[in-house]
Short mmCIF file of C-alpha atoms in Angstrom, two decimals:
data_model
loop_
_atom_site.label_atom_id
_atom_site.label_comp_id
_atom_site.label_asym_id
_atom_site.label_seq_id
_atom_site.Cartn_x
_atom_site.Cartn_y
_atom_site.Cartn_z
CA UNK A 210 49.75 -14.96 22.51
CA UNK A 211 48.93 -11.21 22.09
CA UNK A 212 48.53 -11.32 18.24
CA UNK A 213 46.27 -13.86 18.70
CA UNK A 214 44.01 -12.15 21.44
CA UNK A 215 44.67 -9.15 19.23
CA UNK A 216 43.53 -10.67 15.77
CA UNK A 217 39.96 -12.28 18.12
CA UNK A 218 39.71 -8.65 18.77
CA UNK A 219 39.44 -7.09 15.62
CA UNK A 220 37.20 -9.81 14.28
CA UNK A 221 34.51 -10.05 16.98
CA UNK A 222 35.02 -6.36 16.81
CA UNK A 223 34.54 -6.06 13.18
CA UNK A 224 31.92 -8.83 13.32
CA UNK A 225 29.69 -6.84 15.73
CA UNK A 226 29.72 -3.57 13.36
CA UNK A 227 28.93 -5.29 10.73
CA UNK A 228 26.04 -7.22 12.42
CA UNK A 229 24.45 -3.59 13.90
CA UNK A 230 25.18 -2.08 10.41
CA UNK A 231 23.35 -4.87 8.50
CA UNK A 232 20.39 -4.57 11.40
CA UNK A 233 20.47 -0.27 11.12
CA UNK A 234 19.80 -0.63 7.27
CA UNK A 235 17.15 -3.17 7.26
CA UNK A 236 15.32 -1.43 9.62
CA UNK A 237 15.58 2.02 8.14
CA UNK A 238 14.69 0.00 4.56
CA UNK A 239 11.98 -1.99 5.85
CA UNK A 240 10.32 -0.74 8.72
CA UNK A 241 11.61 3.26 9.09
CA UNK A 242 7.85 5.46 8.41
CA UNK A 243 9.41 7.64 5.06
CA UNK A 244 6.36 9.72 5.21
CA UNK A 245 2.86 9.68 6.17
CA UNK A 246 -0.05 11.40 4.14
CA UNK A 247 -3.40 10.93 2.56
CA UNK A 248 -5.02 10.55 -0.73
CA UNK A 249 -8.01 10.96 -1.86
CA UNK A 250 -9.63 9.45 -4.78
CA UNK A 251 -12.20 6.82 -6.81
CA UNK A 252 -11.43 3.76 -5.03
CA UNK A 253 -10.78 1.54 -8.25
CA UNK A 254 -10.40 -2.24 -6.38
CA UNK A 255 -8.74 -3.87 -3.54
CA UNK A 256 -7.44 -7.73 -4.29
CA UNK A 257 -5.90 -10.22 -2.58
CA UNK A 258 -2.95 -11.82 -4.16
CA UNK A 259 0.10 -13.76 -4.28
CA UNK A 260 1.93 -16.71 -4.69
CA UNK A 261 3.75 -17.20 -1.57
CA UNK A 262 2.48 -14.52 0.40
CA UNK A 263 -1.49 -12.99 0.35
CA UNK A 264 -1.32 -9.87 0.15
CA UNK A 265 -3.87 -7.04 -0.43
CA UNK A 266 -3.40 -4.98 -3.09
CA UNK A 267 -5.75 -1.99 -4.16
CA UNK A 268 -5.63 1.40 -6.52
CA UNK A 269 -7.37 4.97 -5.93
CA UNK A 270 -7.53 6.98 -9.01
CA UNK A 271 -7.09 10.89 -8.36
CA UNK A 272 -9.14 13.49 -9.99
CA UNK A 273 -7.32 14.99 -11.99
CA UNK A 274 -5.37 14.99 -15.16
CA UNK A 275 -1.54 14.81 -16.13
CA UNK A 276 -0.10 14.40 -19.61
CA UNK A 277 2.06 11.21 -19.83
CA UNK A 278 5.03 10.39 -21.25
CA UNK A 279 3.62 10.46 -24.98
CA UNK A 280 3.18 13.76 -26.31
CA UNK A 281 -0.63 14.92 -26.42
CA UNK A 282 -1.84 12.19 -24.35
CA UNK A 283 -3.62 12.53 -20.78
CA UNK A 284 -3.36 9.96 -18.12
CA UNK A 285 -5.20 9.48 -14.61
CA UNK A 286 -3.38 9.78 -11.34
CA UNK A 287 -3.28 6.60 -9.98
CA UNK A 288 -2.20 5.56 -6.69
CA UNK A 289 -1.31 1.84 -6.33
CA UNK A 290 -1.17 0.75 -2.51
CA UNK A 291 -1.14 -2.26 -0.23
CA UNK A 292 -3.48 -3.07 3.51
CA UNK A 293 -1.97 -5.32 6.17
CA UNK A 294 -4.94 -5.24 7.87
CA UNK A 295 -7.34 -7.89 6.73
CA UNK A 296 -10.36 -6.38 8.12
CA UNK A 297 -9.38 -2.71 6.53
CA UNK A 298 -9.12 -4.55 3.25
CA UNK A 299 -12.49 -6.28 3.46
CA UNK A 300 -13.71 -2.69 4.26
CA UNK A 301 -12.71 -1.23 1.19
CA UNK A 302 -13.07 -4.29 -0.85
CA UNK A 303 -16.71 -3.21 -0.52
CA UNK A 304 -16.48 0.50 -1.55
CA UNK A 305 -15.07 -0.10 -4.84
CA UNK A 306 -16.53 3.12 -6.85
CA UNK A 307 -16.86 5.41 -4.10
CA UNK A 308 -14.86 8.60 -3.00
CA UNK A 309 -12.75 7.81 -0.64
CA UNK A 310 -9.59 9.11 1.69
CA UNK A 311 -7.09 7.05 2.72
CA UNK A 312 -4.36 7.81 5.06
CA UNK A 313 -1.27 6.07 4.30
CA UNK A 314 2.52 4.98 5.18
CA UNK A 315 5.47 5.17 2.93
CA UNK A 316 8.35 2.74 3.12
CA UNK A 317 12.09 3.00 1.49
CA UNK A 318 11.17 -0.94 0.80
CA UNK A 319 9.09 -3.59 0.14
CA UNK A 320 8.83 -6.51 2.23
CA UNK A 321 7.11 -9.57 0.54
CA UNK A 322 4.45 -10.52 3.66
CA UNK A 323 3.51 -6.68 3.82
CA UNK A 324 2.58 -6.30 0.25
CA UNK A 325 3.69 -5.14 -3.70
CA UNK A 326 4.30 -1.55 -3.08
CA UNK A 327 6.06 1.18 -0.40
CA UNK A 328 2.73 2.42 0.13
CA UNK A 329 0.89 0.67 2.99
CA UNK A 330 -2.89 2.09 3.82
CA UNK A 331 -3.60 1.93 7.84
CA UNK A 332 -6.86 3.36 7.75
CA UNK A 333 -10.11 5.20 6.14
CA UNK A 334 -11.06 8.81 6.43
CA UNK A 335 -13.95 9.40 4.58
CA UNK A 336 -16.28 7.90 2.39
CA UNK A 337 -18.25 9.85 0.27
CA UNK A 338 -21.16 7.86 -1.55
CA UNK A 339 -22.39 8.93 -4.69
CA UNK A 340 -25.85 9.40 -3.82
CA UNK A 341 -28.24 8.55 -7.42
CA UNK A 342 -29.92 11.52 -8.81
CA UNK A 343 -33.58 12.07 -8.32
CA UNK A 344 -34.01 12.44 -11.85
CA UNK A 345 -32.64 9.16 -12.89
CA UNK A 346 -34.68 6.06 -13.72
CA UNK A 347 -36.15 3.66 -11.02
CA UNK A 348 -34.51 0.02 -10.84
CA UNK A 349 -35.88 -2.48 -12.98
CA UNK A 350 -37.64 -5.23 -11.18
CA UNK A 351 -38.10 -8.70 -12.43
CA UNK A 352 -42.24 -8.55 -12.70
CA UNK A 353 -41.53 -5.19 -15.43
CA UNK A 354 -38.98 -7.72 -17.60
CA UNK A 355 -41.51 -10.10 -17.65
CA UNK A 356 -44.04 -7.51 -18.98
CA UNK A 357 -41.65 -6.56 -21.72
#
């Protein structure tokens, strides 16, 4: 009788460590804040994708040059990035071109509903619009094609 109540022991026992252990590293993989920061760039796009899940899915390219991985070329800093927030990503869906800074959260993992990458954008800084010289030429209208 006490091997038995002995062995139940040891595997509820063992059970429940393993149950907290699985639930410790998921949420340390998934949902643990790695870092925190912000980058600041040429917002390229934001996209919604996905098969299964929608996600949004955007890129900032620095300023700034680094030499890549074949000797004597130069590549771009880019940042690749995901939004949760649907209204966020609408936002910046409509400042593709412009300077922007975006803070961001970094993840250990990805989680399929959250988006493609560790990087997770929560919110806009600063936009910086390129305002058009006063130099450059005016917009054509319709009436001056017709002229032409």
């Amino acid at each position: 009788m006490t091997g038995d109540f002995y062995m139940k022991k040891v595997i509820i026992t063992s059970l429940a460590v393993l149950v907290i252990g699985l639930g410790l590293f998921c949420y340390f993989k998934f949902y643990f804040v790695f870092g925190e920061g912000v980058k600041a760039g040429t917002l390229n796009y934001v996209v919604r994708k996905g098969v299964v899940f929608k996600t949004y899915e955007g890129k900032l390219i620095q300023s700034g040059l680094r030499s890549g991985t074949n000797t004597g070329s130069i590549q771009s800093y880019e940042f690749d990035f995901s939004v949760e927030d649907k209204t966020l990503a609408e936002q910046l869906m409509l400042l593709g071109g412009e300077n922007v800074e975006l803070h961001y959260k970094e993840y250990f993992g990805v989680l399929p509903w959250r988006g493609y990458t560790r990087y997770i954008v929560d919110k806009i800084i600063m936009v910086e619009s390129e305002a058009p010289a006063s130099d450059s030429l005016p917009p054509i209208s319709p009436k001056t094609l017709e002229e032409l």
